[in-house]
Amino acid sequence: MNHDDLLIALGARGVELRREGDVLKVRGPALTPEEIEALRHHKAALLARLGSDWWAPTRRITPAMLPLVTLEQREVDSVVATVAHGVDNIQDIYPLAPLQQGVLFHHLVSAEADPYLMTLAFSFDSRERLDAFLAAFQKVVDRHDILRTAVVWQDLPEPVQVVWRHAALPVTEADVSGAGDRAARLRAMTDARALRLDLTRPPLAGAVTAPDAPGTGGWLAVLLWHHLIADHVTLEVVLQEVGAYLEGRAEDLAEPVPFREFVARVRAETDERDHERFFTAMLGEVTEPTAPYGESLASCDGTAVTEARRLVDPPVADRLRERAGHLGISTAALCHLAWAHVLARLTGREDVVFGTVLAGRLGGGDGSDRAVGPFINTLPVRVDTGAPPGAVHRSLTGLLAHEHASAALAQRCSAVPAPAPLFTTLLNYRHSLPAEALHWPGIEPLHGEERTNYPLTLSVDDLGTGLGLTVQAAAPIDPERVCGYVHSALAAVADGTPGPVDILPPEEHEALVHARNRTATPLPDLLVHEQIAEHARLTPEAIAVVHADTTLTYGELDTHANRLA
């Protein structure tokens, strides 16, 4: 190919070039050996053509330039038509990762709310501080391709994500004036249960701001994020990078890892036959859903979801880690076993299936632990609560080899007849930063919310030493009660309690076993027929007996009894 053809091919892949003296600088996705050799061959011609600004060609994108997705030219053109400024503003086009496919599905079936829209609120001591924060956030958006990504699906054989070269963070100022708590009003206005983002316009994030109480000079802001572009690690990485810009440490930030590389790796590694063999061995004998409280719908839009949080008592957390170390397994495995015990008691089964969140970053290469994007995936795990903890650990370890499989494929490998779900609950064990890690001078985090489409979700936050529990439950399930069940199960698992685990907290055990069984009632000295006669004397017209369509009053019953006597 000549150097023009090379520039078109590189531009379609999101590669940008710049001249610095006699050096040819390259920015964008990793180059293939063939591309590197072509750049060396055409270096002189490219240096003569390029200037000191980053440059990419503005030509028509063709299907041949999109190796990860199969589209016809008319379909490519329709995708280009969705992008502001057209081809000039397109860096790349490629398919969705497995988790993104599921998230998009639930966005489309939720008509009003969106179960995968996340929020994070902050307070600022001044408008200047807020502006600096938003400017830093925009710089982070500029750094990472996934934060400049839109999703297009209309009239396409499969949805694609389109990376824009430039995407401005939308910022809206809300009117929260009036008496009362302005932060509470802003939170109500940005409740994710009543908001939806336009997924075809990046970034799939935004900010809603409002002045705080008069006279304080302070400001409030709620950041909106969509799960299509971010997982829990991404939120933390992005906020840490915002902090680096605020503190003047931007030069310390590592080179961004393009999300495209993850998608390409997942597509290359996909072996559905291997996935099918694994999940059939795990789930082939499962014939009915694991659905606590009889909640058989695996999808909800989050409008009726409530949340409860608590820290695991430090002695319980310590014993849990000690037992995990003694058994040579992870603390996460014991938490999965505890959740299985809770589901077993709520469903009357010893063998349960539930969803578990996999990080998706193992084997991702250098920098994958700091990469930005939705790397996670949700897949089923089957736990026999009568098996030893090591069996749970082995199940999770085996699942990691299939962490990029499709959840729909796993469901098909079970014997649960469609359209019934395989499971309706989710466990997310995640390593989280302590709250103080996201504090900067004059900036205070207020609250955050992440949700899923599942009617019952347990998140376990590993804080390094302690553990935090968050339960989200759709009405009428009480998340506070479930939190108590989980804590009791964790304590039992930490102590190595054999057999079925009692998940009832002490206070609920007392209420159910003792308080509600205090039914002793002192009886009068009269015999039964004498009591009926007394009722007949005092309330002769009151109903005493009902059988089918026939009723007898106490007076009639007494008359019949006397006749029989």
Coordinates of C-alpha atoms in Angstrom, one line a residue:
M1 CA 0.0 0.0 0.0
N2 CA 1.1 3.6 -0.5
H3 CA 1.3 6.1 2.3
D4 CA -2.2 7.5 1.5
D5 CA -3.7 4.0 1.9
L6 CA -1.8 3.5 5.1
L7 CA -3.1 6.8 6.5
I8 CA -6.7 5.8 5.7
A9 CA -6.3 2.4 7.3
L10 CA -4.6 3.8 10.5
G11 CA -7.2 6.6 10.7
A12 CA -10.1 4.1 10.6
R13 CA -8.5 2.3 13.5
G14 CA -8.2 5.4 15.6
V15 CA -4.4 5.8 15.1
E16 CA -3.2 9.4 15.0
L17 CA 0.2 10.7 13.9
R18 CA 2.3 13.7 14.6
R19 CA 5.7 15.0 13.6
E20 CA 8.3 16.1 16.2
G21 CA 11.4 17.0 14.3
D22 CA 12.6 13.8 12.6
V23 CA 10.5 11.7 15.0
L24 CA 7.1 10.2 13.9
K25 CA 4.9 10.1 17.0
V26 CA 2.0 7.6 17.1
R27 CA -1.1 7.6 19.4
G28 CA -4.0 5.2 19.6
P29 CA -4.5 1.4 19.6
A30 CA -1.6 -1.0 19.5
L31 CA -0.1 -1.4 16.0
T32 CA 0.2 -4.7 14.2
P33 CA 3.7 -5.8 13.0
E34 CA 2.6 -5.1 9.5
E35 CA 1.6 -1.6 10.3
I36 CA 4.8 -0.9 12.1
E37 CA 6.8 -2.1 9.1
A38 CA 4.6 0.1 6.8
L39 CA 5.3 3.2 8.9
R40 CA 9.0 2.6 8.8
H41 CA 8.8 2.1 5.0
H42 CA 6.8 5.4 4.5
K43 CA 8.3 7.4 7.3
A44 CA 10.0 10.0 5.0
A45 CA 6.8 10.7 3.0
L46 CA 4.7 10.9 6.2
L47 CA 7.1 13.3 7.9
A48 CA 6.9 15.5 4.8
R49 CA 3.1 15.5 5.0
L50 CA 2.5 15.8 8.8
G51 CA 2.8 18.8 11.1
S52 CA 3.2 19.2 14.8
D53 CA -0.5 18.7 15.6
W54 CA -2.1 15.3 15.8
W55 CA -3.5 14.4 12.4
A56 CA -5.9 11.7 11.1
P57 CA -7.5 11.5 7.6
T58 CA -11.0 12.5 6.8
R59 CA -12.1 9.9 4.3
R60 CA -15.0 7.6 3.9
I61 CA -15.0 4.7 6.3
T62 CA -15.4 1.3 4.5
P63 CA -16.2 -2.2 5.9
A64 CA -12.6 -3.3 5.3
M65 CA -11.4 -0.8 7.8
L66 CA -13.5 -2.4 10.6
P67 CA -11.9 -5.8 11.3
L68 CA -13.9 -6.5 14.5
V69 CA -17.4 -6.1 13.0
T70 CA -19.1 -7.2 9.8
L71 CA -21.1 -4.4 8.3
E72 CA -22.1 -3.5 4.8
Q73 CA -21.2 -0.1 3.3
R74 CA -24.8 1.3 3.8
E75 CA -24.7 0.2 7.4
V76 CA -21.3 1.9 8.0
D77 CA -22.7 5.0 6.4
S78 CA -25.7 5.0 8.7
V79 CA -23.5 4.7 11.7
V80 CA -21.4 7.6 10.5
A81 CA -24.5 9.7 10.1
T82 CA -25.2 9.4 13.8
V83 CA -21.9 11.2 14.7
A84 CA -21.7 14.9 15.0
H85 CA -19.2 16.2 12.3
G86 CA -19.2 12.8 10.6
V87 CA -16.1 10.9 9.7
D88 CA -13.8 13.6 11.1
N89 CA -15.1 12.9 14.6
I90 CA -14.9 9.1 14.4
Q91 CA -12.0 7.3 16.0
D92 CA -13.2 3.7 15.9
I93 CA -16.2 1.4 15.4
Y94 CA -16.3 -2.1 17.0
P95 CA -18.8 -4.5 18.7
L96 CA -20.0 -4.6 22.2
A97 CA -18.4 -6.7 25.0
P98 CA -20.6 -9.5 26.5
L99 CA -21.7 -7.4 29.5
Q100 CA -22.5 -4.4 27.3
Q101 CA -24.9 -6.5 25.3
G102 CA -26.8 -7.4 28.4
V103 CA -26.9 -3.9 29.7
L104 CA -28.1 -2.5 26.4
F105 CA -30.9 -5.2 26.4
H106 CA -32.2 -4.0 29.8
H107 CA -31.9 -0.4 28.7
L108 CA -34.2 -1.1 25.7
V109 CA -36.8 -3.2 27.6
S110 CA -37.0 -0.6 30.4
A111 CA -39.4 2.0 29.0
E112 CA -39.0 4.8 31.5
A113 CA -36.2 4.2 34.1
D114 CA -32.8 2.6 33.4
P115 CA -31.5 0.0 35.9
Y116 CA -27.9 0.6 34.8
L117 CA -27.7 4.4 35.3
M118 CA -25.4 5.2 38.2
T119 CA -25.1 8.4 40.2
L120 CA -22.4 10.0 42.4
A121 CA -22.9 13.3 44.3
F122 CA -20.4 15.8 45.6
S123 CA -20.4 19.1 47.5
F124 CA -17.9 21.9 46.7
D125 CA -17.0 24.9 48.9
S126 CA -17.0 27.3 45.9
R127 CA -17.9 27.6 42.2
E128 CA -14.2 27.8 41.3
R129 CA -13.7 24.4 42.9
L130 CA -16.7 22.9 41.0
D131 CA -15.4 24.4 37.7
A132 CA -11.9 22.9 38.3
F133 CA -13.5 19.5 39.1
L134 CA -15.5 19.5 35.9
A135 CA -12.6 20.7 33.8
A136 CA -10.5 17.8 35.2
F137 CA -13.3 15.4 34.5
Q138 CA -13.4 16.6 30.8
K139 CA -9.6 16.0 30.5
V140 CA -10.1 12.4 31.7
V141 CA -12.9 12.0 29.1
D142 CA -10.4 13.2 26.5
R143 CA -7.9 10.6 27.7
H144 CA -10.0 7.5 27.5
D145 CA -11.8 6.2 24.3
I146 CA -14.6 4.4 26.2
L147 CA -15.6 7.7 27.8
R148 CA -16.1 9.1 24.3
T149 CA -18.1 6.1 23.1
A150 CA -21.7 6.0 21.9
V151 CA -23.8 2.9 21.1
V152 CA -25.7 2.5 17.8
W153 CA -28.0 -0.4 17.1
Q154 CA -30.8 0.8 14.7
D155 CA -31.0 -1.3 11.5
L156 CA -27.7 -3.1 12.2
P157 CA -27.0 -6.8 12.4
E158 CA -25.5 -6.3 15.8
P159 CA -25.0 -3.2 18.1
V160 CA -21.7 -1.4 17.7
Q161 CA -19.9 1.2 19.8
V162 CA -18.6 4.3 18.1
V163 CA -15.7 6.1 19.6
W164 CA -15.9 9.9 19.0
R165 CA -12.7 11.9 18.9
H166 CA -14.3 14.7 20.8
A167 CA -17.2 14.6 23.2
A168 CA -18.0 17.3 25.7
L169 CA -19.3 16.4 29.1
P170 CA -22.9 17.8 29.3
V171 CA -23.4 20.0 32.4
T172 CA -26.9 21.2 33.4
E173 CA -27.6 23.6 36.2
A174 CA -30.8 22.7 38.2
D175 CA -33.1 25.0 40.1
V176 CA -33.2 23.7 43.7
S177 CA -34.1 27.1 45.3
G178 CA -36.5 27.2 48.2
A179 CA -36.5 26.2 51.9
G180 CA -35.1 22.9 53.0
D181 CA -32.2 20.6 52.1
R182 CA -31.0 21.5 48.6
A183 CA -28.8 18.4 48.4
A184 CA -31.9 16.2 49.0
R185 CA -33.8 18.1 46.3
L186 CA -31.0 17.7 43.8
R187 CA -30.8 14.0 44.6
A188 CA -34.5 13.6 44.0
M189 CA -34.2 15.4 40.7
T190 CA -31.4 13.2 39.5
D191 CA -32.9 9.9 40.8
A192 CA -31.7 7.2 38.4
R193 CA -35.2 5.6 38.7
A194 CA -36.7 8.3 36.6
L195 CA -33.8 9.2 34.2
R196 CA -32.5 7.9 30.9
L197 CA -29.5 8.9 28.9
D198 CA -29.3 9.1 25.1
L199 CA -26.9 6.2 24.4
T200 CA -26.2 7.5 20.9
R201 CA -24.5 10.7 22.2
P202 CA -21.3 10.4 24.1
P203 CA -20.1 10.7 26.7
L204 CA -22.6 8.4 28.4
A205 CA -22.2 10.5 31.5
G206 CA -23.1 14.0 32.6
A207 CA -23.3 16.4 35.5
V208 CA -26.2 18.2 37.1
T209 CA -25.1 21.2 39.3
A210 CA -26.9 23.5 41.7
P211 CA -25.9 26.2 44.2
D212 CA -25.9 25.1 47.8
A213 CA -27.6 27.0 50.6
P214 CA -27.6 30.9 50.2
G215 CA -24.7 32.6 51.9
T216 CA -22.4 29.5 51.9
G217 CA -20.9 30.0 48.4
G218 CA -21.0 26.2 48.0
W219 CA -22.1 24.2 45.1
L220 CA -23.5 20.7 44.6
A221 CA -23.1 18.3 41.7
V222 CA -24.4 14.9 40.8
L223 CA -22.4 12.9 38.2
L224 CA -24.4 10.5 36.0
W225 CA -22.7 7.4 34.6
H226 CA -24.0 4.6 32.5
H227 CA -22.8 1.0 33.1
L228 CA -22.2 0.6 29.3
I229 CA -19.0 2.6 29.8
A230 CA -18.0 1.9 33.4
D231 CA -17.7 -0.7 36.1
H232 CA -16.9 -0.2 39.7
V233 CA -13.1 -0.1 39.1
T234 CA -13.6 2.4 36.3
L235 CA -15.4 4.8 38.6
E236 CA -12.5 4.7 41.1
V237 CA -9.9 5.0 38.4
V238 CA -11.6 8.0 36.7
L239 CA -12.0 9.8 40.0
Q240 CA -8.4 9.2 41.0
E241 CA -7.3 10.6 37.6
V242 CA -9.6 13.6 38.2
G243 CA -7.8 14.0 41.5
A244 CA -4.4 13.9 39.8
Y245 CA -5.4 16.8 37.5
L246 CA -6.7 18.8 40.5
E247 CA -3.4 18.2 42.4
G248 CA -1.2 18.9 39.4
R249 CA 0.0 15.3 39.0
A250 CA -1.3 14.7 35.5
E251 CA 2.2 13.8 34.2
D252 CA 2.2 10.8 36.5
L253 CA -0.8 9.2 34.8
A254 CA -0.1 6.0 32.9
E255 CA -0.8 5.8 29.1
P256 CA -4.5 4.9 28.7
V257 CA -5.4 1.3 27.7
P258 CA -7.8 1.4 24.7
F259 CA -11.0 -0.5 25.5
R260 CA -10.9 -1.8 21.9
E261 CA -8.0 -4.1 22.9
F262 CA -10.3 -5.8 25.4
V263 CA -13.1 -6.3 22.9
A264 CA -10.6 -7.7 20.3
R265 CA -9.2 -10.1 22.9
V266 CA -12.6 -11.3 24.0
R267 CA -13.7 -11.9 20.3
A268 CA -10.5 -13.8 19.6
E269 CA -10.8 -16.0 22.7
T270 CA -14.4 -16.9 22.2
D271 CA -14.9 -20.7 22.0
E272 CA -18.6 -21.3 22.5
R273 CA -18.2 -25.1 22.4
D274 CA -15.8 -25.0 25.3
H275 CA -18.1 -22.6 27.2
E276 CA -21.1 -24.9 26.5
R277 CA -19.3 -28.0 27.8
F278 CA -18.4 -26.2 31.0
F279 CA -21.8 -24.7 31.7
T280 CA -23.6 -27.9 30.7
A281 CA -21.5 -29.8 33.3
M282 CA -22.4 -27.2 35.9
L283 CA -26.0 -26.5 35.1
G284 CA -27.3 -29.4 33.0
E285 CA -29.2 -31.0 35.9
V286 CA -30.8 -27.7 37.2
T287 CA -34.5 -27.9 36.4
E288 CA -36.0 -24.9 38.2
P289 CA -35.0 -21.3 39.0
T290 CA -33.4 -20.3 42.3
A291 CA -35.9 -17.6 43.2
P292 CA -36.1 -16.5 46.8
Y293 CA -39.4 -15.0 48.0
G294 CA -40.9 -16.6 44.9
E295 CA -39.5 -13.6 42.9
S296 CA -39.5 -15.3 39.5
L297 CA -38.8 -12.2 37.4
A298 CA -35.1 -11.8 36.7
S299 CA -35.5 -8.3 35.4
C300 CA -36.8 -5.1 37.0
D301 CA -36.3 -1.5 36.1
G302 CA -35.3 -0.5 39.6
T303 CA -38.2 1.8 40.3
A304 CA -39.3 -0.2 43.4
V305 CA -35.8 -1.0 44.6
T306 CA -34.7 0.0 48.2
E307 CA -31.3 -0.4 49.7
A308 CA -29.7 -1.3 53.1
R309 CA -26.1 -1.0 54.1
R310 CA -24.1 -2.2 57.1
L311 CA -20.5 -3.0 58.0
V312 CA -19.7 -6.6 59.0
D313 CA -18.8 -6.7 62.7
P314 CA -15.0 -6.5 62.9
P315 CA -14.7 -9.8 64.9
V316 CA -16.7 -11.6 62.2
A317 CA -14.7 -10.1 59.4
D318 CA -11.5 -11.1 61.1
R319 CA -12.6 -14.7 61.7
L320 CA -13.8 -14.9 58.1
R321 CA -10.3 -13.9 56.8
E322 CA -8.6 -16.2 59.3
R323 CA -10.7 -19.2 58.2
A324 CA -10.1 -18.4 54.5
G325 CA -6.4 -18.4 55.2
H326 CA -6.5 -21.6 57.1
L327 CA -8.4 -23.3 54.3
G328 CA -6.2 -21.8 51.6
I329 CA -9.1 -20.2 49.8
S330 CA -10.3 -16.7 49.2
T331 CA -12.5 -14.6 51.5
A332 CA -14.7 -14.2 48.4
A333 CA -15.3 -17.9 48.3
L334 CA -16.6 -17.9 51.9
C335 CA -18.9 -14.9 51.1
H336 CA -20.3 -16.9 48.2
L337 CA -20.9 -19.8 50.5
A338 CA -22.7 -17.6 53.0
W339 CA -24.9 -16.1 50.3
A340 CA -25.7 -19.6 49.1
H341 CA -26.8 -20.5 52.7
V342 CA -29.1 -17.5 52.7
L343 CA -30.7 -18.4 49.4
A344 CA -31.0 -22.0 50.6
R345 CA -33.1 -21.0 53.6
L346 CA -35.2 -18.6 51.5
T347 CA -35.9 -21.2 48.8
G348 CA -36.0 -24.4 50.8
R349 CA -33.2 -25.9 48.7
E350 CA -29.7 -27.0 49.5
D351 CA -28.5 -26.7 45.9
V352 CA -28.7 -23.1 44.6
V353 CA -27.7 -21.0 41.6
F354 CA -27.0 -17.3 41.6
G355 CA -25.2 -14.7 39.5
T356 CA -21.7 -13.7 40.4
V357 CA -19.8 -10.7 39.0
L358 CA -16.4 -11.5 37.5
A359 CA -13.8 -8.7 37.2
G360 CA -12.8 -9.5 33.6
R361 CA -9.4 -8.0 34.1
L362 CA -7.3 -11.2 34.7
G363 CA -4.8 -11.8 31.9
G364 CA -5.5 -8.4 30.4
G365 CA -1.9 -7.4 30.1
D366 CA 0.0 -4.5 31.6
G367 CA -2.3 -1.8 33.0
S368 CA -5.5 -3.9 32.9
D369 CA -6.0 -3.2 36.6
R370 CA -6.1 0.5 35.8
A371 CA -8.0 0.3 32.5
V372 CA -11.2 2.2 32.0
G373 CA -14.3 0.5 30.8
P374 CA -16.9 -2.2 31.6
F375 CA -14.6 -5.2 31.9
I376 CA -16.9 -7.2 34.3
N377 CA -19.3 -10.0 33.4
T378 CA -22.1 -11.7 35.2
L379 CA -22.3 -15.5 35.1
P380 CA -24.1 -18.2 37.1
V381 CA -22.4 -20.2 39.8
R382 CA -24.0 -23.3 41.4
V383 CA -23.3 -24.0 45.1
D384 CA -24.2 -27.1 47.1
T385 CA -24.5 -25.8 50.6
G386 CA -23.6 -29.2 52.0
A387 CA -20.3 -29.3 50.2
P388 CA -17.0 -28.1 51.9
P389 CA -15.9 -24.5 51.3
G390 CA -13.1 -25.7 49.0
A391 CA -15.7 -26.8 46.5
V392 CA -17.0 -23.3 46.2
H393 CA -13.5 -22.0 45.7
R394 CA -12.9 -24.6 42.9
S395 CA -16.2 -23.6 41.2
L396 CA -15.2 -19.9 41.2
T397 CA -11.7 -20.7 39.9
G398 CA -13.1 -22.8 37.1
L399 CA -15.6 -20.1 36.2
L400 CA -12.7 -17.6 35.7
A401 CA -11.6 -19.5 32.6
H402 CA -15.0 -18.7 31.1
E403 CA -15.4 -15.2 32.4
H404 CA -16.1 -13.7 29.0
A405 CA -18.9 -16.2 28.1
S406 CA -22.4 -14.9 27.3
A407 CA -24.9 -15.2 30.2
A408 CA -27.5 -16.2 27.7
L409 CA -25.3 -19.1 26.6
A410 CA -24.9 -20.2 30.2
Q411 CA -28.7 -20.1 30.7
R412 CA -29.3 -22.3 27.6
C413 CA -27.0 -24.9 29.1
S414 CA -29.4 -25.5 32.0
A415 CA -32.6 -27.6 32.0
V416 CA -34.7 -24.7 33.2
P417 CA -37.4 -24.2 30.5
A418 CA -37.5 -20.9 28.8
P419 CA -38.6 -18.2 29.4
A420 CA -38.1 -18.9 33.2
P421 CA -34.8 -17.4 34.5
L422 CA -32.1 -19.6 35.9
F423 CA -31.6 -17.3 38.9
T424 CA -33.0 -14.0 40.2
T425 CA -30.2 -12.9 42.6
L426 CA -26.7 -11.5 42.2
L427 CA -23.6 -11.4 44.3
N428 CA -20.9 -8.8 43.6
Y429 CA -17.7 -9.2 45.7
R430 CA -15.5 -6.2 44.9
H431 CA -12.4 -4.5 46.3
S432 CA -13.2 -0.9 47.0
L433 CA -11.3 2.2 48.0
P434 CA -12.0 3.6 51.5
A435 CA -14.2 6.7 51.4
E436 CA -11.3 9.0 52.4
A437 CA -9.4 8.1 49.1
L438 CA -11.9 10.3 47.2
H439 CA -11.6 13.4 49.4
W440 CA -9.9 16.5 48.1
P441 CA -9.6 20.0 49.6
G442 CA -13.0 21.7 49.4
I443 CA -14.7 18.6 47.8
E444 CA -16.8 16.1 49.7
P445 CA -18.5 13.0 48.3
L446 CA -22.1 12.8 49.5
H447 CA -23.6 9.6 48.2
G448 CA -23.5 7.2 45.3
E449 CA -25.8 4.6 43.8
E450 CA -25.2 1.7 41.5
R451 CA -28.1 -0.7 40.6
T452 CA -28.8 -3.8 38.5
N453 CA -31.8 -5.4 36.9
Y454 CA -32.0 -8.1 39.5
P455 CA -34.7 -8.0 42.2
L456 CA -32.2 -9.0 44.9
T457 CA -28.5 -8.0 44.8
L458 CA -25.8 -8.4 47.5
S459 CA -22.6 -6.4 47.1
V460 CA -19.7 -7.2 49.4
D461 CA -17.1 -4.4 49.6
D462 CA -13.7 -5.6 50.6
L463 CA -12.1 -2.6 52.2
G464 CA -8.8 -4.2 52.9
T465 CA -9.4 -5.0 56.5
G466 CA -13.2 -4.6 57.0
L467 CA -16.1 -5.8 54.9
G468 CA -19.2 -3.8 53.9
L469 CA -22.6 -5.2 52.9
T470 CA -25.1 -3.5 50.5
V471 CA -28.4 -5.2 49.8
Q472 CA -30.7 -3.9 47.1
A473 CA -34.2 -5.4 46.9
A474 CA -37.3 -4.9 44.9
A475 CA -40.5 -4.4 46.9
P476 CA -41.9 -6.1 48.9
I477 CA -38.5 -7.7 49.9
D478 CA -37.0 -6.0 52.9
P479 CA -33.3 -5.3 52.3
E480 CA -32.6 -4.7 56.0
R481 CA -33.8 -8.2 56.9
V482 CA -31.7 -9.7 54.1
C483 CA -28.7 -7.8 55.4
G484 CA -29.2 -9.4 58.8
Y485 CA -29.5 -12.8 57.2
V486 CA -26.2 -12.3 55.3
H487 CA -24.4 -11.2 58.5
S488 CA -25.6 -14.2 60.4
A489 CA -24.6 -16.5 57.6
L490 CA -21.1 -14.9 57.4
A491 CA -20.7 -15.4 61.2
A492 CA -21.7 -19.1 60.9
V493 CA -19.4 -19.7 57.9
A494 CA -16.5 -18.0 59.7
D495 CA -17.0 -20.3 62.7
G496 CA -17.2 -23.4 60.4
T497 CA -20.8 -24.3 61.5
P498 CA -21.6 -27.6 59.8
G499 CA -24.9 -28.5 58.2
P500 CA -27.8 -26.1 57.5
V501 CA -27.0 -22.6 58.7
D502 CA -29.4 -20.6 60.9
I503 CA -29.5 -17.2 59.1
L504 CA -31.9 -15.6 61.6
P505 CA -30.3 -12.7 63.6
P506 CA -30.8 -13.0 67.4
E507 CA -33.6 -10.4 67.5
E508 CA -35.6 -12.0 64.6
H509 CA -35.1 -15.5 66.1
E510 CA -36.5 -14.2 69.4
A511 CA -39.5 -12.6 67.7
L512 CA -40.3 -15.7 65.6
V513 CA -39.6 -18.5 68.0
H514 CA -40.6 -17.0 71.3
A515 CA -42.6 -13.7 71.1
R516 CA -45.0 -14.9 68.4
N517 CA -45.4 -18.2 70.2
R518 CA -46.6 -16.7 73.5
T519 CA -50.2 -17.6 72.8
A520 CA -51.2 -18.9 76.2
T521 CA -54.6 -17.4 77.2
P522 CA -56.2 -17.9 80.6
L523 CA -59.5 -19.8 80.2
P524 CA -62.6 -19.0 82.3
D525 CA -64.0 -21.6 84.8
L526 CA -67.0 -22.3 82.5
L527 CA -67.1 -25.4 80.4
V528 CA -67.3 -25.1 76.6
H529 CA -71.1 -25.6 76.3
E530 CA -71.5 -23.1 79.2
Q531 CA -69.4 -20.5 77.4
I532 CA -71.5 -20.9 74.2
A533 CA -74.7 -20.5 76.3
E534 CA -73.2 -17.4 77.8
H535 CA -72.4 -15.9 74.4
A536 CA -76.0 -16.8 73.2
R537 CA -77.4 -14.9 76.2
L538 CA -75.2 -11.8 75.6
T539 CA -75.0 -11.7 71.7
P540 CA -77.6 -14.0 70.3
E541 CA -77.4 -12.5 66.8
A542 CA -73.6 -12.9 66.5
I543 CA -72.4 -15.5 63.9
A544 CA -71.1 -18.6 65.6
V545 CA -70.8 -21.2 62.8
V546 CA -70.3 -21.0 59.0
H547 CA -70.4 -24.0 56.7
A548 CA -70.6 -23.6 53.0
D549 CA -73.7 -21.3 52.4
T550 CA -75.2 -22.0 55.9
T551 CA -74.6 -19.9 59.0
L552 CA -75.8 -20.2 62.6
T553 CA -76.0 -17.4 65.2
Y554 CA -75.1 -18.1 68.8
G555 CA -78.8 -18.0 69.6
E556 CA -79.6 -20.6 66.9
L557 CA -76.7 -22.8 67.9
D558 CA -77.8 -22.8 71.5
T559 CA -81.4 -23.7 70.5
H560 CA -80.1 -26.6 68.3
A561 CA -77.9 -27.8 71.2
N562 CA -80.7 -27.8 73.6
R563 CA -83.0 -29.7 71.2
L564 CA -80.2 -32.3 70.7
A565 CA -79.7 -32.6 74.5

